[in-house]
mmCIF file of C-alpha atoms in Angstrom:
data_model
loop_
_atom_site.group_PDB
_atom_site.id
_atom_site.type_symbol
_atom_site.label_atom_id
_atom_site.label_comp_id
_atom_site.label_asym_id
_atom_site.label_seq_id
_atom_site.Cartn_x
_atom_site.Cartn_y
_atom_site.Cartn_z
ATOM 1 C CA UNK K 27 6.548 -9.429 -17.796
ATOM 2 C CA UNK K 28 3.190 -10.300 -16.458
ATOM 3 C CA UNK K 29 1.571 -10.885 -13.056
ATOM 4 C CA UNK K 30 -1.055 -13.675 -12.626
ATOM 5 C CA UNK K 31 -3.307 -12.383 -9.983
ATOM 6 C CA UNK K 32 -5.183 -14.381 -7.771
ATOM 7 C CA UNK K 33 -8.597 -12.695 -7.849
ATOM 8 C CA UNK K 34 -9.748 -15.033 -4.653
ATOM 9 C CA UNK K 35 -6.951 -14.564 -2.768
ATOM 10 C CA UNK K 36 -6.011 -10.939 -3.727
ATOM 11 C CA UNK K 37 -2.405 -11.457 -3.803
ATOM 12 C CA UNK K 38 -0.159 -11.825 -7.034
ATOM 13 C CA UNK K 39 2.648 -14.914 -7.666
ATOM 14 C CA UNK K 40 6.002 -12.955 -8.066
ATOM 15 C CA UNK K 41 6.819 -12.021 -11.718
ATOM 16 C CA UNK K 42 8.495 -14.160 -14.329
ATOM 17 C CA UNK K 43 12.054 -13.340 -14.276
ATOM 18 C CA UNK K 44 12.096 -11.540 -10.837
ATOM 19 C CA UNK K 45 15.498 -10.823 -9.439
ATOM 20 C CA UNK K 46 16.619 -13.015 -6.757
ATOM 21 C CA UNK K 47 16.380 -10.212 -4.101
ATOM 22 C CA UNK K 48 12.428 -9.959 -4.963
ATOM 23 C CA UNK K 49 12.409 -14.312 -5.149
ATOM 24 C CA UNK K 50 13.765 -14.575 -1.824
ATOM 25 C CA UNK K 51 11.678 -11.909 0.011
ATOM 26 C CA UNK K 52 8.809 -14.607 -1.179
ATOM 27 C CA UNK K 53 6.333 -12.030 0.452
ATOM 28 C CA UNK K 54 3.094 -12.090 -1.721
ATOM 29 C CA UNK K 55 1.747 -8.959 -3.638
ATOM 30 C CA UNK K 56 -1.684 -7.113 -3.112
ATOM 31 C CA UNK K 57 -3.721 -5.753 -4.871
ATOM 32 C CA UNK K 58 -4.437 -2.377 -3.713
ATOM 33 C CA UNK K 59 -5.945 0.662 -4.041
ATOM 34 C CA UNK K 60 -4.783 4.488 -3.041
ATOM 35 C CA UNK K 61 -5.966 8.481 -2.379
ATOM 36 C CA UNK K 62 -4.433 11.110 -1.445
ATOM 37 C CA UNK K 63 -4.670 12.118 2.265
ATOM 38 C CA UNK K 64 -4.554 15.998 3.252
ATOM 39 C CA UNK K 65 -5.675 15.319 7.077
ATOM 40 C CA UNK K 66 -2.510 13.736 8.099
ATOM 41 C CA UNK K 67 -0.800 15.636 10.638
ATOM 42 C CA UNK K 68 0.647 14.612 14.437
ATOM 43 C CA UNK K 69 -2.747 13.393 15.226
ATOM 44 C CA UNK K 70 -2.460 9.909 13.757
ATOM 45 C CA UNK K 71 -3.324 6.131 15.305
ATOM 46 C CA UNK K 72 0.303 5.480 15.871
ATOM 47 C CA UNK K 73 0.796 8.306 18.168
ATOM 48 C CA UNK K 74 2.987 12.146 17.458
ATOM 49 C CA UNK K 75 5.883 9.730 17.351
ATOM 50 C CA UNK K 76 4.628 8.032 14.488
ATOM 51 C CA UNK K 77 4.351 11.550 12.548
ATOM 52 C CA UNK K 78 5.584 11.603 9.113
ATOM 53 C CA UNK K 79 9.636 12.199 9.068
ATOM 54 C CA UNK K 80 12.171 13.111 6.383
ATOM 55 C CA UNK K 81 12.706 11.276 3.542
ATOM 56 C CA UNK K 82 9.774 8.673 4.456
ATOM 57 C CA UNK K 83 6.492 8.402 2.918
ATOM 58 C CA UNK K 84 3.492 7.994 5.502
ATOM 59 C CA UNK K 85 0.338 6.244 5.142
ATOM 60 C CA UNK K 86 -2.847 5.055 6.645
ATOM 61 C CA UNK K 87 -3.750 1.526 6.098
ATOM 62 C CA UNK K 88 -7.264 0.429 6.045
ATOM 63 C CA UNK K 89 -9.091 -1.243 9.675
ATOM 64 C CA UNK K 90 -9.073 -4.864 8.806
ATOM 65 C CA UNK K 91 -5.648 -5.051 7.446
ATOM 66 C CA UNK K 92 -4.014 -2.427 10.566
ATOM 67 C CA UNK K 93 -6.242 -4.887 13.155
ATOM 68 C CA UNK K 94 -4.387 -8.091 11.572
ATOM 69 C CA UNK K 95 -7.219 -9.962 10.050
ATOM 70 C CA UNK K 96 -7.382 -9.064 6.072
ATOM 71 C CA UNK K 97 -9.183 -12.309 5.592
ATOM 72 C CA UNK K 98 -6.998 -13.526 3.211
ATOM 73 C CA UNK K 99 -3.600 -15.697 2.703
ATOM 74 C CA UNK K 100 -0.746 -15.704 0.299
ATOM 75 C CA UNK K 101 -0.209 -18.659 -2.167
ATOM 76 C CA UNK K 102 1.152 -21.199 0.310
ATOM 77 C CA UNK K 103 -1.591 -20.794 2.863
ATOM 78 C CA UNK K 104 0.208 -18.434 5.339
ATOM 79 C CA UNK K 105 -1.557 -15.369 6.493
ATOM 80 C CA UNK K 106 -0.877 -12.261 4.906
ATOM 81 C CA UNK K 107 2.325 -10.073 6.545
ATOM 82 C CA UNK K 108 0.001 -7.415 8.500
ATOM 83 C CA UNK K 109 0.703 -6.592 12.028
ATOM 84 C CA UNK K 110 -1.981 -5.544 14.590
ATOM 85 C CA UNK K 111 -1.735 -1.955 16.483
ATOM 86 C CA UNK K 112 1.401 -1.785 17.481
ATOM 87 C CA UNK K 113 3.002 -3.928 14.839
ATOM 88 C CA UNK K 114 0.977 -1.955 11.747
ATOM 89 C CA UNK K 115 2.589 1.008 13.464
ATOM 90 C CA UNK K 116 5.670 1.969 11.641
ATOM 91 C CA UNK K 117 5.857 -1.070 9.380
ATOM 92 C CA UNK K 118 6.552 -0.495 5.775
ATOM 93 C CA UNK K 119 5.434 -1.414 2.703
ATOM 94 C CA UNK K 120 6.604 -0.998 -0.822
ATOM 95 C CA UNK K 121 3.976 0.577 -3.272
ATOM 96 C CA UNK K 122 3.250 0.282 -7.144
ATOM 97 C CA UNK K 123 0.594 2.764 -9.105
ATOM 98 C CA UNK K 124 -0.414 0.802 -12.173
ATOM 99 C CA UNK K 125 -3.678 2.699 -13.044
ATOM 100 C CA UNK K 126 -5.626 6.038 -12.061
ATOM 101 C CA UNK K 127 -9.123 5.014 -11.102
ATOM 102 C CA UNK K 128 -10.487 9.397 -10.474
ATOM 103 C CA UNK K 129 -9.828 11.326 -12.559
ATOM 104 C CA UNK K 130 -9.227 9.517 -15.540
ATOM 105 C CA UNK K 131 -7.644 12.429 -17.138
ATOM 106 C CA UNK K 132 -4.920 10.506 -19.425
ATOM 107 C CA UNK K 133 -2.031 12.192 -17.250
ATOM 108 C CA UNK K 134 0.896 9.742 -16.003
ATOM 109 C CA UNK K 135 0.934 7.904 -13.141
ATOM 110 C CA UNK K 136 3.868 8.414 -10.737
ATOM 111 C CA UNK K 137 6.576 5.838 -9.572
ATOM 112 C CA UNK K 138 6.834 3.457 -6.644
ATOM 113 C CA UNK K 139 7.410 4.227 -3.134
ATOM 114 C CA UNK K 140 8.096 3.027 0.066
ATOM 115 C CA UNK K 141 5.827 4.034 3.035
ATOM 116 C CA UNK K 142 5.833 3.735 6.211
ATOM 117 C CA UNK K 143 2.264 2.979 8.118
ATOM 118 C CA UNK K 144 1.177 5.494 10.563
ATOM 119 C CA UNK K 145 -2.470 5.560 11.211
ATOM 120 C CA UNK K 146 -5.497 3.846 10.412
ATOM 121 C CA UNK K 147 -7.956 4.673 7.720
ATOM 122 C CA UNK K 148 -11.582 4.332 8.869
ATOM 123 C CA UNK K 149 -14.268 2.219 7.987
ATOM 124 C CA UNK K 150 -15.595 4.176 5.072
ATOM 125 C CA UNK K 151 -17.699 2.708 2.672
ATOM 126 C CA UNK K 152 -15.797 2.035 -0.668
ATOM 127 C CA UNK K 153 -12.147 2.628 0.406
ATOM 128 C CA UNK K 154 -11.505 0.700 3.550
ATOM 129 C CA UNK K 155 -14.397 -1.149 4.207
ATOM 130 C CA UNK K 156 -12.882 -4.774 4.622
ATOM 131 C CA UNK K 157 -14.204 -7.254 6.873
ATOM 132 C CA UNK K 158 -13.307 -10.853 7.604
ATOM 133 C CA UNK K 159 -16.724 -11.515 5.970
ATOM 134 C CA UNK K 160 -15.778 -9.144 2.601
ATOM 135 C CA UNK K 161 -11.903 -9.380 2.817
ATOM 136 C CA UNK K 162 -11.756 -6.526 -0.303
ATOM 137 C CA UNK K 163 -13.573 -3.038 -0.580
ATOM 138 C CA UNK K 164 -16.201 -2.082 -2.441
ATOM 139 C CA UNK K 165 -15.847 0.963 -4.209
ATOM 140 C CA UNK K 166 -14.683 -1.371 -7.525
ATOM 141 C CA UNK K 167 -11.753 -1.561 -6.611
ATOM 142 C CA UNK K 168 -11.595 -5.314 -5.159
ATOM 143 C CA UNK K 169 -8.898 -4.483 -3.184
ATOM 144 C CA UNK K 170 -7.867 -6.846 -0.050
ATOM 145 C CA UNK K 171 -5.458 -3.558 1.153
ATOM 146 C CA UNK K 172 -6.056 -0.065 1.589
ATOM 147 C CA UNK K 173 -3.927 3.143 1.707
ATOM 148 C CA UNK K 174 -4.268 6.529 2.428
ATOM 149 C CA UNK K 175 -0.813 8.471 1.503
ATOM 150 C CA UNK K 176 -0.353 11.536 3.648
ATOM 151 C CA UNK K 177 0.061 14.569 1.203
ATOM 152 C CA UNK K 178 1.549 16.723 3.893
ATOM 153 C CA UNK K 179 4.759 18.199 4.536
ATOM 154 C CA UNK K 180 7.760 16.532 3.494
ATOM 155 C CA UNK K 181 5.696 12.810 3.831
ATOM 156 C CA UNK K 182 3.838 14.949 0.753
ATOM 157 C CA UNK K 183 6.651 13.952 -1.321
ATOM 158 C CA UNK K 184 6.453 10.671 -1.313
ATOM 159 C CA UNK K 185 2.756 10.963 -2.355
ATOM 160 C CA UNK K 186 3.848 13.181 -5.363
ATOM 161 C CA UNK K 187 5.970 10.557 -6.523
ATOM 162 C CA UNK K 188 3.478 8.391 -6.413
ATOM 163 C CA UNK K 189 0.786 9.672 -7.518
ATOM 164 C CA UNK K 190 2.449 11.566 -10.556
ATOM 165 C CA UNK K 191 0.532 14.000 -12.766
ATOM 166 C CA UNK K 192 -2.926 13.231 -11.416
ATOM 167 C CA UNK K 193 -2.127 14.796 -8.609
ATOM 168 C CA UNK K 194 -4.977 14.435 -5.445
ATOM 169 C CA UNK K 195 -7.124 11.185 -6.792
ATOM 170 C CA UNK K 196 -7.607 7.224 -6.464
ATOM 171 C CA UNK K 197 -5.400 5.036 -7.847
ATOM 172 C CA UNK K 198 -4.763 1.102 -8.195
ATOM 173 C CA UNK K 199 -1.972 -0.960 -7.641
ATOM 174 C CA UNK K 200 -0.288 -3.273 -6.001
ATOM 175 C CA UNK K 201 1.644 -3.661 -2.731
ATOM 176 C CA UNK K 202 4.539 -5.642 -0.904
ATOM 177 C CA UNK K 203 5.171 -5.695 3.027
ATOM 178 C CA UNK K 204 8.635 -4.878 3.363
ATOM 179 C CA UNK K 205 10.041 -6.324 6.449
ATOM 180 C CA UNK K 206 12.410 -4.277 8.772
ATOM 181 C CA UNK K 207 11.931 -1.422 6.060
ATOM 182 C CA UNK K 208 14.917 -2.451 4.245
ATOM 183 C CA UNK K 209 13.588 -0.877 1.140
ATOM 184 C CA UNK K 210 14.102 2.641 2.507
ATOM 185 C CA UNK K 211 17.392 2.301 2.287
ATOM 186 C CA UNK K 212 17.403 2.631 -1.150
ATOM 187 C CA UNK K 213 16.985 6.059 -0.917
ATOM 188 C CA UNK K 214 14.127 8.895 0.004
ATOM 189 C CA UNK K 215 10.898 7.404 0.051
ATOM 190 C CA UNK K 216 12.514 3.864 -1.358
ATOM 191 C CA UNK K 217 13.226 5.644 -4.135
ATOM 192 C CA UNK K 218 15.631 2.824 -5.281
ATOM 193 C CA UNK K 219 13.547 0.027 -4.507
ATOM 194 C CA UNK K 220 12.130 -0.772 -7.924
ATOM 195 C CA UNK K 221 8.925 -2.206 -9.055
ATOM 196 C CA UNK K 222 6.299 -4.962 -8.494
ATOM 197 C CA UNK K 223 5.992 -5.722 -12.043
#
């Protein structure tokens, strides 16, 4: 099954032969980069109530996406499904690891997860430095969206499931917004949500 990446938009078209449930969602799939966050306690941008919850993975998202300005459009000319500071908080994303960027140790990647946004990734060079003028990050990932997965407590189980044997590092892959966090109903950390490829 192949995915046709639309490099200039940072999105991918739905996979050929995708299930009806995927096609009905009609949401863009974004190229994404992912890091392991070991500093993700109760002091998060979305407030103490947004701290990681049992059975739900948590992540910070890049500043530009958090502020509803990730600079891209989907294949139908719509703005991406990313919402601003009180809207990004609590929103869910289906994440699919595709390749490990670092460490390149030959170990196996993990499996897809669904995470809930509870923080913002600061404008650090390489990962979360997307701007309206340059809507992809500059660390060699060319991704319009970056996720920093919480590795603490119960939420850390989602990070472990996603990163697999490579452990803490940098992974590239795909991400799709999950309206209403419906994929969390598929099992802990969205374990039954399937893949985006």
